[in-house]
Coordinates of C-alpha atoms in Angstrom, one line a residue:
M30 CA 88.5 96.9 134.8
K31 CA 92.2 96.1 134.5
K32 CA 91.8 95.6 130.7
L33 CA 90.1 99.0 130.4
V34 CA 92.9 100.7 132.3
H35 CA 95.5 98.9 130.2
F36 CA 93.8 100.0 127.0
I37 CA 93.6 103.6 128.2
L38 CA 97.3 103.6 129.0
V39 CA 98.3 102.1 125.7
A40 CA 96.1 104.5 123.8
G41 CA 97.5 107.4 125.7
S42 CA 101.1 106.4 125.0
I43 CA 100.3 106.1 121.3
V44 CA 98.8 109.5 121.2
L45 CA 101.7 111.0 123.1
T46 CA 104.2 109.3 120.8
T47 CA 102.4 110.5 117.7
Q48 CA 102.2 114.1 119.0
S49 CA 105.9 114.0 119.9
F50 CA 106.9 112.7 116.5
A51 CA 104.8 115.4 114.8
Q52 CA 106.4 118.1 116.9
E53 CA 109.8 116.7 116.2
T54 CA 109.2 116.7 112.5
S55 CA 107.8 120.2 112.4
R56 CA 110.7 121.5 114.5
F57 CA 113.2 119.7 112.2
D58 CA 111.6 121.2 109.1
E59 CA 111.6 124.6 110.6
Q60 CA 115.3 124.4 111.5
F61 CA 116.1 123.0 108.1
K62 CA 114.9 126.2 106.3
S63 CA 118.2 127.8 106.8
I64 CA 119.9 125.0 104.9
D65 CA 117.3 125.3 102.2
N66 CA 118.2 129.0 101.8
E67 CA 121.9 128.2 101.5
L68 CA 121.5 125.6 98.8
T69 CA 118.8 127.4 96.8
S70 CA 120.9 130.5 96.8
W71 CA 123.6 128.4 95.1
D72 CA 121.2 127.0 92.5
P73 CA 117.4 127.6 92.7
I74 CA 116.6 124.2 91.0
R75 CA 119.4 121.8 91.8
G76 CA 119.8 123.3 95.3
K77 CA 116.1 122.9 96.0
W78 CA 116.2 119.3 94.9
L79 CA 119.4 118.6 97.0
S80 CA 118.0 120.2 100.1
S81 CA 114.7 118.2 99.8
S82 CA 116.7 115.0 99.2
L83 CA 118.8 115.5 102.3
R84 CA 115.6 116.0 104.4
A85 CA 114.1 112.9 102.9
M86 CA 117.3 110.8 103.4
S87 CA 117.5 111.8 107.0
A88 CA 114.0 110.3 107.5
D89 CA 114.6 107.2 105.3
Q90 CA 112.0 108.4 102.8
P91 CA 112.1 108.5 99.0
I92 CA 113.6 111.6 97.5
P93 CA 111.8 113.9 95.0
D94 CA 112.1 113.5 91.3
R95 CA 115.0 115.3 89.5
T96 CA 114.0 118.5 87.7
F97 CA 117.3 119.1 85.9
P98 CA 119.1 117.2 83.1
E99 CA 122.0 115.6 85.1
D100 CA 121.6 112.0 86.4
F101 CA 123.6 112.5 89.7
S102 CA 122.7 111.0 93.0
P103 CA 122.5 113.3 96.0
G104 CA 126.0 112.3 97.1
E105 CA 127.4 113.1 93.7
M106 CA 125.6 116.4 93.5
M107 CA 127.1 117.5 96.8
R108 CA 130.5 117.1 95.3
L109 CA 129.6 119.9 92.8
V110 CA 128.4 122.4 95.5
P111 CA 130.9 125.2 96.1
S112 CA 133.1 124.7 99.1
S113 CA 131.9 128.0 100.7
T114 CA 128.3 126.9 100.5
M115 CA 129.1 123.4 101.9
S116 CA 131.0 125.0 104.8
N117 CA 128.0 127.2 105.7
V118 CA 125.7 124.2 105.5
R119 CA 127.9 122.1 107.8
V120 CA 128.0 124.9 110.4
L121 CA 124.2 125.1 110.4
T122 CA 123.9 121.4 110.7
D123 CA 126.3 121.2 113.7
A124 CA 124.5 124.0 115.4
N125 CA 121.1 122.5 115.0
S126 CA 122.4 119.1 116.2
Q127 CA 123.8 120.6 119.4
N128 CA 120.7 122.7 120.1
T129 CA 118.3 119.8 120.4
N130 CA 117.8 117.3 123.1
D131 CA 115.3 115.1 121.2
L132 CA 116.9 111.8 120.3
L133 CA 115.1 111.3 117.0
E134 CA 115.8 114.9 115.9
K135 CA 119.5 114.5 116.9
E136 CA 119.7 111.3 114.9
R137 CA 118.4 113.0 111.8
W138 CA 120.9 115.8 112.1
S139 CA 123.6 113.3 112.6
R140 CA 122.7 111.6 109.3
V141 CA 122.7 114.9 107.5
N142 CA 126.1 115.7 108.9
N143 CA 127.4 112.3 107.9
Y144 CA 126.2 112.9 104.3
L145 CA 127.8 116.3 104.2
S146 CA 131.2 115.0 105.2
R147 CA 131.5 112.6 102.2
P148 CA 132.7 115.0 99.5
D149 CA 136.0 115.6 101.5
C150 CA 136.7 111.9 101.8
N151 CA 138.3 109.6 99.3
L152 CA 136.7 106.2 98.4
T153 CA 138.6 103.0 99.1
M154 CA 138.0 99.7 97.2
G155 CA 137.6 96.1 98.1
R156 CA 136.7 93.4 95.6
T157 CA 136.0 89.7 94.9
Y158 CA 137.0 88.3 91.5
G159 CA 138.1 85.2 89.7
D160 CA 137.4 81.8 91.3
P161 CA 137.1 83.8 93.6
H162 CA 139.9 85.8 95.3
L163 CA 139.2 88.7 97.7
K164 CA 141.0 91.9 98.5
S165 CA 139.8 93.7 101.6
F166 CA 139.4 97.5 101.9
D167 CA 142.7 97.6 103.8
G168 CA 144.6 95.6 101.2
A169 CA 144.6 92.0 102.6
T170 CA 144.2 89.3 99.9
Y171 CA 143.1 85.7 100.2
S172 CA 141.5 82.9 98.3
F173 CA 137.9 82.0 99.1
Q174 CA 136.8 78.7 97.4
T175 CA 133.6 77.9 99.1
V176 CA 129.8 77.8 98.3
G177 CA 127.0 79.8 99.7
E178 CA 125.7 83.3 100.2
F179 CA 127.8 85.7 102.3
V180 CA 127.9 89.3 103.5
L181 CA 130.6 90.9 101.4
A182 CA 130.4 94.4 103.1
S183 CA 127.9 95.9 105.5
A184 CA 127.6 99.1 107.6
N185 CA 125.8 99.3 110.9
N186 CA 123.5 102.1 109.7
G187 CA 121.1 99.8 107.9
Q188 CA 121.5 101.7 104.6
F189 CA 124.5 99.9 103.1
E190 CA 125.0 96.1 102.6
V191 CA 126.4 94.0 99.8
Q192 CA 125.8 90.2 99.7
V193 CA 127.4 87.8 97.2
R194 CA 126.5 84.3 96.1
Q195 CA 129.1 81.7 95.2
E196 CA 128.2 78.6 93.3
P197 CA 130.5 75.6 92.4
Q198 CA 132.0 75.2 88.9
R199 CA 133.8 72.0 89.9
D200 CA 134.5 70.2 93.1
D201 CA 137.4 72.5 93.9
F202 CA 136.5 75.9 92.5
S203 CA 133.5 78.3 92.9
L204 CA 132.5 81.5 91.2
N205 CA 130.4 84.6 92.0
T206 CA 127.0 84.2 90.3
A207 CA 124.9 86.9 92.0
V208 CA 125.2 90.1 94.1
A209 CA 122.4 91.7 96.2
M210 CA 122.5 95.1 97.7
Q211 CA 120.7 97.3 100.2
V212 CA 121.0 100.7 98.5
G213 CA 119.8 103.3 100.9
G214 CA 116.4 101.7 101.3
D215 CA 116.1 100.0 97.9
R216 CA 116.9 96.3 97.2
V217 CA 119.0 95.7 94.1
G218 CA 120.0 92.3 92.7
I219 CA 122.2 91.4 89.7
Y220 CA 122.3 87.8 88.5
A221 CA 124.8 86.3 86.1
S222 CA 122.2 83.7 85.1
N223 CA 118.7 84.7 86.2
R224 CA 116.2 81.8 86.1
C225 CA 113.4 83.6 87.9
T226 CA 112.4 86.3 85.4
G227 CA 110.5 85.8 82.2
N228 CA 112.4 88.4 80.3
G229 CA 115.8 87.2 81.3
S230 CA 116.8 90.6 82.8
P231 CA 119.9 90.2 85.1
L232 CA 118.8 93.3 87.0
L233 CA 116.1 93.3 89.7
V234 CA 115.0 96.3 91.7
N235 CA 112.9 95.6 94.8
G236 CA 112.0 92.2 93.4
F237 CA 111.0 93.3 89.9
P238 CA 113.0 92.9 86.6
V239 CA 114.2 96.2 85.1
Q240 CA 115.6 97.1 81.7
T241 CA 117.7 100.2 81.9
G242 CA 117.6 100.8 78.1
G243 CA 121.2 102.0 78.1
R244 CA 120.5 105.0 80.4
T245 CA 120.8 105.7 84.1
Y246 CA 118.1 104.2 86.2
Y247 CA 116.9 106.2 89.3
L248 CA 116.2 104.3 92.5
P249 CA 113.3 105.7 94.7
H250 CA 115.6 106.5 97.6
G251 CA 118.2 108.4 95.6
G252 CA 120.6 105.7 94.3
T253 CA 121.4 105.2 90.6
I254 CA 122.2 102.3 88.3
R255 CA 124.4 102.9 85.2
E256 CA 124.8 100.1 82.6
S257 CA 127.5 99.8 80.1
G258 CA 127.2 96.6 78.0
R259 CA 127.0 93.8 80.6
N260 CA 128.6 95.8 83.3
Y261 CA 126.8 97.8 86.0
V262 CA 127.7 100.5 88.4
V263 CA 125.4 101.0 91.4
T264 CA 125.7 104.3 93.3
W265 CA 124.3 104.9 96.8
P266 CA 122.5 108.2 97.6
S267 CA 125.3 108.8 100.0
G268 CA 128.0 108.1 97.4
E269 CA 129.2 104.5 97.9
R270 CA 129.5 102.5 94.7
V271 CA 129.6 98.9 93.5
S272 CA 130.9 97.8 90.1
V273 CA 129.7 94.4 88.6
D274 CA 131.7 93.0 85.7
M275 CA 130.0 90.1 83.9
S276 CA 132.3 87.3 82.6
R277 CA 132.3 83.6 81.6
S278 CA 134.4 80.6 82.4
G279 CA 134.0 76.9 81.3
G280 CA 130.5 77.5 80.1
M281 CA 129.4 79.2 83.3
D282 CA 128.5 82.8 83.7
F283 CA 130.0 84.6 86.7
M284 CA 130.9 88.1 87.9
N285 CA 133.6 90.2 89.5
V286 CA 132.4 92.6 92.1
A287 CA 134.2 95.7 93.3
V288 CA 133.0 97.8 96.3
Q289 CA 133.9 101.4 97.1
V290 CA 133.2 102.8 100.6
Y291 CA 134.1 106.0 102.6
P292 CA 136.6 105.1 105.4
C293 CA 135.7 108.5 107.0
A294 CA 132.1 107.4 107.7
T295 CA 131.0 107.5 111.2
Y296 CA 129.6 104.0 111.2
R297 CA 131.5 100.7 111.2
Y298 CA 132.0 98.2 108.3
S299 CA 132.1 94.4 108.5
G300 CA 132.0 91.4 106.1
L301 CA 134.4 89.5 103.9
L302 CA 136.1 92.7 102.8
G303 CA 137.0 93.7 106.3
N304 CA 136.3 96.8 108.4
A305 CA 138.0 99.6 106.3
N306 CA 139.9 101.0 109.4
G307 CA 143.3 101.2 107.6
S308 CA 144.8 98.1 109.1
R309 CA 144.9 94.8 107.3
Q310 CA 146.0 92.9 110.4
D311 CA 142.5 92.7 111.9
D312 CA 140.5 92.0 108.8
F313 CA 140.1 88.3 109.7
N314 CA 139.6 88.5 113.4
I315 CA 136.7 86.2 114.4
G316 CA 135.9 85.0 117.9
G317 CA 138.9 86.8 119.5
G318 CA 141.4 85.2 117.1
G319 CA 142.5 86.0 113.6
L320 CA 144.6 85.2 110.6
S321 CA 146.1 87.4 108.0
P322 CA 146.2 85.1 105.0
M323 CA 148.3 86.1 102.1
F324 CA 148.9 84.2 98.9
G325 CA 151.7 81.8 98.8
G326 CA 153.3 80.7 95.6
S327 CA 156.7 80.9 94.1
G328 CA 158.0 78.9 97.1
S329 CA 157.1 81.6 99.6
V330 CA 155.0 79.2 101.6
S331 CA 154.5 75.5 101.3
G332 CA 151.4 74.0 99.6
Q333 CA 150.3 72.4 102.8
I334 CA 150.3 75.7 104.7
E335 CA 148.3 77.3 101.9
R336 CA 145.8 74.5 101.9
E337 CA 145.3 74.8 105.7
R338 CA 144.8 78.5 105.4
N339 CA 142.2 78.1 102.7
A340 CA 140.4 75.4 104.7
F341 CA 140.2 77.9 107.7
L342 CA 138.8 80.5 105.4
A343 CA 136.2 78.2 103.8
K344 CA 135.0 76.9 107.1
D345 CA 135.4 79.0 110.3
F346 CA 135.8 82.4 108.6
A347 CA 133.1 81.8 106.0
N348 CA 130.5 80.6 108.5
N349 CA 130.9 83.8 110.4
F350 CA 129.5 85.7 107.4
R351 CA 126.9 83.3 106.0
I352 CA 123.6 85.1 105.6
Q353 CA 120.4 83.9 107.3
P354 CA 117.1 83.4 105.6
M355 CA 115.6 86.5 107.3
S356 CA 118.6 88.7 106.4
S357 CA 118.9 87.7 102.7
L358 CA 118.6 90.4 100.1
F359 CA 118.5 87.9 97.1
D360 CA 115.5 87.0 94.9
Y361 CA 114.7 83.3 94.9
C362 CA 112.7 81.0 92.6
F363 CA 109.7 79.2 94.0
G364 CA 110.8 76.8 96.8
E365 CA 114.3 78.2 97.1
S366 CA 116.1 79.9 100.0
T367 CA 119.6 80.7 101.0
M368 CA 120.0 77.1 102.1
T369 CA 119.5 76.0 98.5
F370 CA 122.9 77.6 97.7
T371 CA 124.7 76.4 100.9
D372 CA 127.1 73.6 100.9
Y373 CA 129.2 73.2 104.1
S374 CA 131.3 70.4 102.7
Y375 CA 132.7 72.5 99.9
P376 CA 135.3 72.5 98.5
R377 CA 136.0 68.8 98.2
I378 CA 139.7 69.5 97.4
H379 CA 141.8 72.5 98.4
R380 CA 144.2 73.6 95.6
S381 CA 147.5 75.4 95.7
I382 CA 149.5 77.2 93.1
N383 CA 152.2 74.7 93.8
D384 CA 149.9 72.0 92.5
L385 CA 150.3 73.4 89.0
P386 CA 152.9 71.9 86.7
A387 CA 156.0 74.0 86.3
G388 CA 155.3 74.8 82.7
T389 CA 151.7 75.8 83.3
R390 CA 152.7 78.0 86.2
T391 CA 155.4 79.7 84.1
N392 CA 152.9 80.4 81.3
A393 CA 150.3 81.7 83.7
R394 CA 152.9 84.0 85.3
N395 CA 153.9 85.5 82.0
T396 CA 150.3 86.1 80.9
C397 CA 149.4 87.8 84.2
A398 CA 152.6 89.9 84.3
A399 CA 151.9 91.1 80.7
A400 CA 148.5 92.5 82.1
G401 CA 150.4 94.6 84.6
L402 CA 149.6 92.6 87.7
T403 CA 152.1 92.4 90.5
G404 CA 152.4 91.1 94.1
A405 CA 149.4 89.2 95.5
E406 CA 147.2 90.1 92.5
L407 CA 149.8 88.4 90.2
E408 CA 149.6 85.2 92.2
A409 CA 145.8 85.3 92.3
C410 CA 145.8 85.7 88.5
M411 CA 148.2 82.8 88.2
Y412 CA 145.8 80.7 90.2
D413 CA 142.9 81.6 87.9
Q414 CA 144.8 81.3 84.7
G415 CA 146.6 78.0 85.6
F416 CA 143.5 76.1 86.8
L417 CA 140.5 77.6 85.0
Q418 CA 142.0 79.7 82.2
I419 CA 140.3 82.8 83.5
P420 CA 141.8 85.9 81.9
P421 CA 143.6 88.4 84.1
T422 CA 141.4 90.6 86.1
P423 CA 143.1 94.0 86.9
R424 CA 141.8 96.4 89.5
P425 CA 138.7 98.0 87.9
V426 CA 138.6 101.8 87.4
I427 CA 135.2 103.2 88.4
N428 CA 134.9 106.6 86.8
D429 CA 133.5 109.5 88.8
P430 CA 130.6 111.0 86.7
T431 CA 131.1 114.4 88.4
D432 CA 134.8 114.7 87.3
R433 CA 135.4 118.0 85.4
V434 CA 131.7 118.7 85.2
I435 CA 130.5 122.3 85.0
L436 CA 126.8 122.7 85.7
P437 CA 125.1 125.0 83.2
R438 CA 122.3 127.3 84.3
V439 CA 118.8 125.7 84.3
E440 CA 116.1 128.2 83.5
R441 CA 113.1 126.1 84.5
E442 CA 112.3 122.8 86.1
V443 CA 111.9 119.9 83.7
P444 CA 111.1 116.4 85.1
N445 CA 113.9 113.9 84.6
V446 CA 112.5 110.5 85.6
N447 CA 112.7 106.8 84.6
P448 CA 111.0 105.9 81.3
P449 CA 107.8 103.7 81.6
R450 CA 108.9 100.1 82.0
E451 CA 107.2 97.1 80.4
T452 CA 105.0 95.2 82.8
R453 CA 105.1 91.4 82.5
V454 CA 103.6 88.9 85.0
V455 CA 105.3 85.6 84.6
P456 CA 102.8 82.7 85.3
P457 CA 104.1 80.0 87.5
S458 CA 105.2 76.8 85.8
G459 CA 103.5 73.6 86.5
D460 CA 106.7 71.6 87.0
G461 CA 107.5 73.3 90.3
G462 CA 110.9 74.3 88.9
S463 CA 112.0 77.7 87.8
V464 CA 109.1 79.7 89.1
P465 CA 109.7 83.3 89.9
T466 CA 108.7 84.6 93.3
T467 CA 108.6 88.2 92.2
R468 CA 105.3 90.0 92.3
P469 CA 103.6 91.7 89.3
I470 CA 105.5 94.9 88.3
Q471 CA 103.7 98.0 89.4
D472 CA 103.7 101.5 87.9
N473 CA 102.4 104.2 90.1
G474 CA 100.8 101.6 92.3
D475 CA 98.7 100.1 89.5
V476 CA 99.3 96.4 88.6
R477 CA 99.1 95.9 84.9
V478 CA 98.5 92.6 83.2
D479 CA 100.8 91.3 80.5
P480 CA 99.8 93.3 77.3
S481 CA 100.5 90.2 75.2
T482 CA 97.6 88.4 76.8
P483 CA 94.6 88.4 74.3
V484 CA 91.3 89.8 75.5
T485 CA 88.3 88.5 73.6
P486 CA 84.9 90.1 74.3
P487 CA 81.9 87.8 74.3
T488 CA 80.4 88.8 70.9
R489 CA 78.6 85.8 69.5
P490 CA 78.0 82.2 70.6
T491 CA 80.6 79.7 69.3
W492 CA 78.1 77.8 67.2
Q493 CA 77.8 80.8 64.9
S494 CA 81.5 81.0 64.0
S495 CA 81.3 78.6 61.1
E496 CA 78.2 80.3 59.6
T497 CA 79.8 83.8 59.9
R498 CA 82.9 82.5 58.1
E499 CA 80.7 81.3 55.2
V500 CA 78.9 84.6 54.8
P501 CA 81.8 86.4 53.1
Q502 CA 82.1 83.6 50.6
T503 CA 78.5 84.0 49.3
T504 CA 78.1 86.6 46.6
T505 CA 74.4 86.0 45.5
G506 CA 71.2 85.0 47.2
T507 CA 71.1 81.6 45.5
V508 CA 74.5 80.4 46.8
R509 CA 73.5 80.5 50.4
P510 CA 70.6 78.1 50.1
N511 CA 72.7 75.7 48.0
A512 CA 75.4 75.7 50.7
N513 CA 72.9 74.9 53.3
E514 CA 70.5 72.8 51.1
T515 CA 70.3 70.0 53.6
G516 CA 69.6 72.3 56.4
N517 CA 66.8 74.1 54.4
Q518 CA 65.2 70.8 53.6
T519 CA 65.1 69.8 57.2
K520 CA 63.8 73.2 58.4
N521 CA 61.0 73.3 55.8
D522 CA 60.0 69.7 56.0
N523 CA 56.8 69.4 58.2
G524 CA 56.6 65.7 57.9
N525 CA 55.2 65.5 54.4
G526 CA 58.4 63.8 53.1
A527 CA 58.8 66.2 50.2
I528 CA 60.9 69.2 49.7
P529 CA 58.5 72.1 49.2
K530 CA 61.2 74.7 48.4
P531 CA 63.9 73.3 46.0
T532 CA 65.7 76.1 44.1
G533 CA 62.8 78.4 43.4
T534 CA 62.5 79.7 46.9
P535 CA 65.5 82.0 47.4
T536 CA 63.3 84.4 49.2
P537 CA 63.5 82.8 52.7
A538 CA 67.3 82.8 52.5
P539 CA 67.8 86.5 53.0
N540 CA 65.6 86.3 56.1
P541 CA 68.0 84.1 58.1
R542 CA 70.9 86.2 56.8
V543 CA 69.2 89.4 58.1
E544 CA 68.6 87.6 61.4
R545 CA 72.3 86.7 61.6
K546 CA 73.3 90.3 61.0
E547 CA 71.0 91.4 63.7
K548 CA 72.6 88.9 66.0
E549 CA 76.1 90.2 65.2
V550 CA 75.1 93.8 65.8
R551 CA 73.3 93.0 69.1
S552 CA 76.1 90.5 70.0
T553 CA 73.6 88.7 72.3
P554 CA 72.1 85.3 71.8
S555 CA 69.0 86.2 73.7
T556 CA 67.1 87.7 70.7
P557 CA 64.0 85.7 69.6
S558 CA 65.1 85.4 66.0
P559 CA 68.2 83.2 66.4
T560 CA 66.6 80.9 69.0
P561 CA 64.5 78.9 66.7
K562 CA 67.4 78.2 64.3
P563 CA 69.4 76.1 66.7
R564 CA 66.3 74.3 67.8
E565 CA 65.5 73.4 64.2
E566 CA 69.0 72.4 63.5
K567 CA 69.2 70.0 66.5
P568 CA 66.6 67.6 65.1
R569 CA 68.6 67.4 61.8
P570 CA 70.4 64.1 62.6
T571 CA 67.1 62.4 63.7
T572 CA 64.4 63.6 61.2
P573 CA 66.1 62.7 57.8
P574 CA 65.9 58.9 58.3
A575 CA 62.3 59.1 59.6
P576 CA 60.6 60.8 56.6
K577 CA 62.2 58.6 53.9
P578 CA 60.8 55.2 55.2
T579 CA 57.5 56.8 56.2
P580 CA 55.2 56.2 53.2
A581 CA 53.4 53.7 55.4
P582 CA 52.8 56.2 58.3
K583 CA 51.0 58.5 55.8
P584 CA 48.0 56.2 55.4
A585 CA 48.1 55.9 59.1
P586 CA 46.8 59.5 59.5
Q587 CA 43.8 58.5 57.2
P588 CA 42.5 55.9 59.6
R589 CA 42.8 58.6 62.2
V590 CA 40.6 60.7 60.0
N591 CA 38.1 57.8 59.7
T592 CA 38.0 57.4 63.4
P593 CA 36.7 60.8 64.1
K594 CA 33.9 60.3 61.5
P595 CA 32.1 57.6 63.6
S596 CA 32.4 59.9 66.5
P597 CA 29.9 62.4 65.0
R598 CA 27.6 59.5 63.8
P599 CA 26.7 58.4 67.3
A600 CA 25.6 62.0 68.0
T601 CA 23.5 62.4 64.9
P602 CA 21.8 58.9 64.9
A603 CA 20.3 59.6 68.3
P604 CA 17.9 62.2 66.9
K605 CA 17.4 60.5 63.5
P606 CA 16.1 57.1 64.7
T607 CA 13.4 58.8 66.7
P608 CA 11.6 60.4 63.7
K609 CA 11.9 57.2 61.6
P610 CA 9.9 54.9 63.9
A611 CA 7.3 57.6 64.4
P612 CA 5.8 57.5 60.9
G613 CA 5.9 53.7 60.8
R614 CA 4.1 53.4 64.0
G615 CA 1.6 56.0 62.8
G616 CA 0.9 54.0 59.6
L617 CA 0.1 50.9 61.6

């Protein structure tokens, strides 16, 4: 009875929750119509898409396909909406948010309002580069020679996160080799040296390798990926951006990563790049304490102090932002996890700029100064140039694709979607090594097998392949029996030891040829005509030796013929003796 009551209560709560969610969704859509009207009055096609995208983004759902020629994300498109239209949309959003008491509905309106506030806010940049060095969103710089996978930047809304992987080049220096991102609901990974995909693509979207083909790639939830050479720019549907610059040092591929975020966002940031609150003094606060590490060099701090600072960053500070297996956004080969790339004992040695010889330090300074670097970035460049000969890495410039854009009028909707991508399923290797964990690539929900895999229909049995290859070589009816003369002898030999059909019997040859053609047309070995042929060919190896030494067995059948002759004699003599004695006895 208690179980029944419990089941009724659970079922009732599910029904009430479903009804409440349906009512909330319908009420939100009804209130959103006023925003639809504002945006479609600005542009019937682009405004309709932008309005539908805002509604989908507020519910963490995929956005509709673009029906215009531009490749903008929703956040970029909002920057092109006239200020008067944006002002009206914000007023409507605030009013709807205040006129509801439903928590889910209020959360959706809060997200819409947060997206609408981005166009009036400037992006700020933080980055990790070189071997590597980090510069926070608020301008704090430090060296970070350690090994593992870390949270570079993350927002507490669940829609934005950037993770970075650092691998060792030597015992004292590490480099960025991979970056993984949560892009508004889509998982994007870029790998300097990807061992887990068969096509060698450095770009993976939701676990599948992707080739952009030199054009913008659209993510399902509104983000975009633009490729230029080996460099990538990933844009969030809300407008944040990540730039990935591929490079190489000492035979090892690595990358420099720059992250741009909106400091005006209502949610909080955390990670190796700080909190983007405008103050660099608290970027390294962990466990109630903190450190504001700056580069030493040129005698500003001693080498011992710099080494102690780097040791703190590589241990206590780094462990605070190491990712866990359940929170990792990376793609792994078979048998790998984040622990595969974790080394708590790294680095073995902490280096300082003061460890460089005076001449090397001077040459590195001149090279970096010629690239226009100053301050902490100059000293970071000296570090990279002096120890690893990494070229100067100036602050990257990420162009705004909406800059000076004037939208032309669009007369009708034309789909603007990703081109069909090649599907390739990489089979697991037998050595247990570099085996990809990605699933088969899907297009529209259908899994397609590798088109390079040959598909051979079962046309004929394998034993006919040699005969069918001989058929095109025969031009006349007499060539075929000569090619298979031994086979014809065996087939036509009934135990008499002689060949009854030498060359003057080409007539039987076309019959097997016709039978073979019938077998090829029917493509089934179950026809009665081909079945006797393999049966006659099987005795070939045993019968040829038997008929040649069998002149003796031929007389043997003759005694067999004589034996049946006495068998009729016993039947006939029984009546014949009876008449013979009768006349003799009568003569007596």
